Amino acid sequence: MNAAQLMDEQYRYQRYVYDWSRKYYLLGRDSLLKEIKMGFNDNLLEIGCGTARNLRKLAYYYPNNQFYGVDASALMLESARKQLAGSLYESQIHLQQGLAEQFSLNHAPNAQGFDHILLSYVLSMLPQAAPTLQHIIGLVKPGGYLHIVDFADQADLPNWFQGLLKQWLTWFNVHPQLSVMQPLEQSALQQTGVLQKRYIARRYAVLIHYQKL
């Protein structure tokens, strides 16, 4: 079973309650979305867009911009398209099935890349997160931004809570690894990028804005 099939199996039934259920533990998503500042002609790609929940919110904030979403699960995209059908955002949001590591600049609106790329609780689900993140950085145009929200290390939370959370996340094939952020931190040290990072909810989650110089 390949990665796309695994995601379809995982979300075959979850997709019907995904938006309702995830709001209780995918913390920081709306905060990150509100912090994204898009220019008039900017575009944005969300990798792992799922039901397009985030893209619909961004399209509401920026009705004149174009948004793109890619997801490994064809079933999740089926749900996304049903929610977009007949909506005000249908012509703004363009969806495509695929894997993050296989997405290329051939899919971008122009050869330079995307103005913004969003990863919302995606890195912790990727089996090869570090090299995939490097690939994704290459899809951001010079001067563009990468926006990330994901699980942190929960270091300021009780040990019992950390243990229960990690076990629960493992059941959903989620494996948080803050070390995958090292390329962004190294880029900032080398002054080839600007990194803003903050933790929320006692290091439950981390929010990142990275500008590629």
Short mmCIF file of N, CA, C and O in Angstrom, two decimals, residues 10-11 14 17-18 20-27 121 124-125 151 154 160-176 204:
data_model
loop_
_atom_site.label_atom_id
_atom_site.label_comp_id
_atom_site.label_asym_id
_atom_site.label_seq_id
_atom_site.Cartn_x
_atom_site.Cartn_y
_atom_site.Cartn_z
N GLN A 10 -6.74 6.03 6.18
CA GLN A 10 -6.80 6.73 7.46
C GLN A 10 -7.97 7.70 7.52
O GLN A 10 -8.61 7.86 8.57
N TYR A 11 -8.26 8.35 6.41
CA TYR A 11 -9.28 9.41 6.41
C TYR A 11 -10.59 9.01 5.74
O TYR A 11 -11.47 9.86 5.57
N GLN A 14 -12.81 9.41 8.79
CA GLN A 14 -12.48 10.59 9.60
C GLN A 14 -12.82 11.90 8.90
O GLN A 14 -13.12 12.90 9.54
N VAL A 17 -15.81 13.97 9.97
CA VAL A 17 -15.81 14.70 11.25
C VAL A 17 -14.49 15.44 11.44
O VAL A 17 -14.23 15.96 12.53
N TYR A 18 -13.68 15.50 10.41
CA TYR A 18 -12.32 16.04 10.54
C TYR A 18 -12.33 17.49 11.04
O TYR A 18 -11.69 17.80 12.05
N TRP A 20 -14.60 19.26 12.50
CA TRP A 20 -15.19 19.41 13.82
C TRP A 20 -14.27 18.89 14.91
O TRP A 20 -14.09 19.54 15.95
N SER A 21 -13.65 17.75 14.70
CA SER A 21 -12.85 17.11 15.75
C SER A 21 -11.48 17.76 15.93
O SER A 21 -10.98 17.89 17.04
N ARG A 22 -10.85 18.19 14.84
CA ARG A 22 -9.47 18.67 14.93
C ARG A 22 -9.34 20.02 15.63
O ARG A 22 -8.26 20.38 16.10
N LYS A 23 -10.43 20.77 15.71
CA LYS A 23 -10.33 22.08 16.36
C LYS A 23 -9.96 21.96 17.83
O LYS A 23 -9.50 22.92 18.44
N TYR A 24 -10.16 20.77 18.41
CA TYR A 24 -9.88 20.60 19.83
C TYR A 24 -8.41 20.29 20.13
O TYR A 24 -7.99 20.41 21.28
N TYR A 25 -7.64 19.87 19.12
CA TYR A 25 -6.24 19.58 19.45
C TYR A 25 -5.23 20.04 18.40
O TYR A 25 -4.02 19.98 18.64
N LEU A 26 -5.67 20.52 17.24
CA LEU A 26 -4.73 21.13 16.30
C LEU A 26 -4.69 22.63 16.60
O LEU A 26 -5.21 23.46 15.85
N LEU A 27 -4.05 22.94 17.71
CA LEU A 27 -4.07 24.31 18.22
C LEU A 27 -3.18 25.23 17.38
O LEU A 27 -2.17 24.81 16.83
N TYR A 121 0.17 21.22 10.55
CA TYR A 121 0.22 19.89 11.14
C TYR A 121 0.47 18.83 10.08
O TYR A 121 -0.21 17.79 10.04
N SER A 124 4.78 16.61 10.89
CA SER A 124 4.81 15.50 11.85
C SER A 124 4.19 14.23 11.29
O SER A 124 4.24 13.17 11.92
N MET A 125 3.59 14.32 10.09
CA MET A 125 3.00 13.13 9.46
C MET A 125 3.84 12.59 8.31
O MET A 125 3.52 11.54 7.76
N PHE A 151 2.95 20.25 16.01
CA PHE A 151 3.21 19.86 17.39
C PHE A 151 4.64 20.22 17.78
O PHE A 151 5.57 20.05 16.98
N GLN A 154 6.07 19.72 23.89
CA GLN A 154 5.25 19.68 25.11
C GLN A 154 6.08 19.71 26.39
O GLN A 154 5.67 19.20 27.44
N TRP A 160 2.88 13.00 32.34
CA TRP A 160 1.81 12.05 32.03
C TRP A 160 1.05 12.48 30.78
O TRP A 160 0.65 11.65 29.97
N PHE A 161 0.88 13.82 30.64
CA PHE A 161 0.18 14.33 29.46
C PHE A 161 1.02 14.08 28.21
O PHE A 161 0.49 13.68 27.16
N GLN A 162 2.31 14.33 28.29
CA GLN A 162 3.20 14.10 27.15
C GLN A 162 3.12 12.65 26.68
O GLN A 162 3.04 12.37 25.48
N GLY A 163 3.14 11.72 27.65
CA GLY A 163 3.10 10.30 27.30
C GLY A 163 1.80 9.91 26.62
O GLY A 163 1.80 9.19 25.61
N LEU A 164 0.68 10.38 27.17
CA LEU A 164 -0.62 10.06 26.58
C LEU A 164 -0.76 10.67 25.19
O LEU A 164 -1.25 10.01 24.27
N LEU A 165 -0.31 11.90 25.03
CA LEU A 165 -0.43 12.56 23.74
C LEU A 165 0.39 11.84 22.67
O LEU A 165 -0.09 11.58 21.56
N LYS A 166 1.63 11.51 23.00
CA LYS A 166 2.50 10.84 22.03
C LYS A 166 1.95 9.48 21.63
O LYS A 166 2.02 9.09 20.46
N GLN A 167 1.39 8.75 22.60
CA GLN A 167 0.81 7.45 22.28
C GLN A 167 -0.42 7.62 21.38
O GLN A 167 -0.59 6.90 20.40
N TRP A 168 -1.24 8.60 21.69
CA TRP A 168 -2.45 8.86 20.91
C TRP A 168 -2.09 9.29 19.49
O TRP A 168 -2.68 8.82 18.52
N LEU A 169 -1.09 10.16 19.35
CA LEU A 169 -0.68 10.63 18.02
C LEU A 169 -0.12 9.48 17.19
O LEU A 169 -0.31 9.43 15.97
N THR A 170 0.58 8.56 17.84
CA THR A 170 1.14 7.41 17.12
C THR A 170 0.06 6.60 16.44
O THR A 170 0.26 6.07 15.34
N TRP A 171 -1.11 6.50 17.06
CA TRP A 171 -2.22 5.76 16.45
C TRP A 171 -2.66 6.38 15.13
O TRP A 171 -3.24 5.72 14.28
N PHE A 172 -2.38 7.69 14.96
CA PHE A 172 -2.76 8.40 13.73
C PHE A 172 -1.56 8.66 12.82
O PHE A 172 -1.61 9.50 11.94
N ASN A 173 -0.48 7.90 13.06
CA ASN A 173 0.74 8.03 12.25
C ASN A 173 1.35 9.43 12.31
O ASN A 173 1.86 9.94 11.32
N VAL A 174 1.25 10.04 13.50
CA VAL A 174 1.83 11.37 13.71
C VAL A 174 3.03 11.24 14.63
O VAL A 174 2.92 10.68 15.73
N HIS A 175 4.18 11.76 14.18
CA HIS A 175 5.43 11.64 14.94
C HIS A 175 6.15 12.99 14.96
O HIS A 175 7.00 13.25 14.11
N PRO A 176 5.83 13.84 15.94
CA PRO A 176 6.45 15.16 16.01
C PRO A 176 7.97 15.08 16.18
O PRO A 176 8.48 14.30 17.00
N TYR A 204 2.96 23.14 23.54
CA TYR A 204 2.14 22.12 22.87
C TYR A 204 2.36 22.19 21.37
O TYR A 204 2.46 21.17 20.68
#
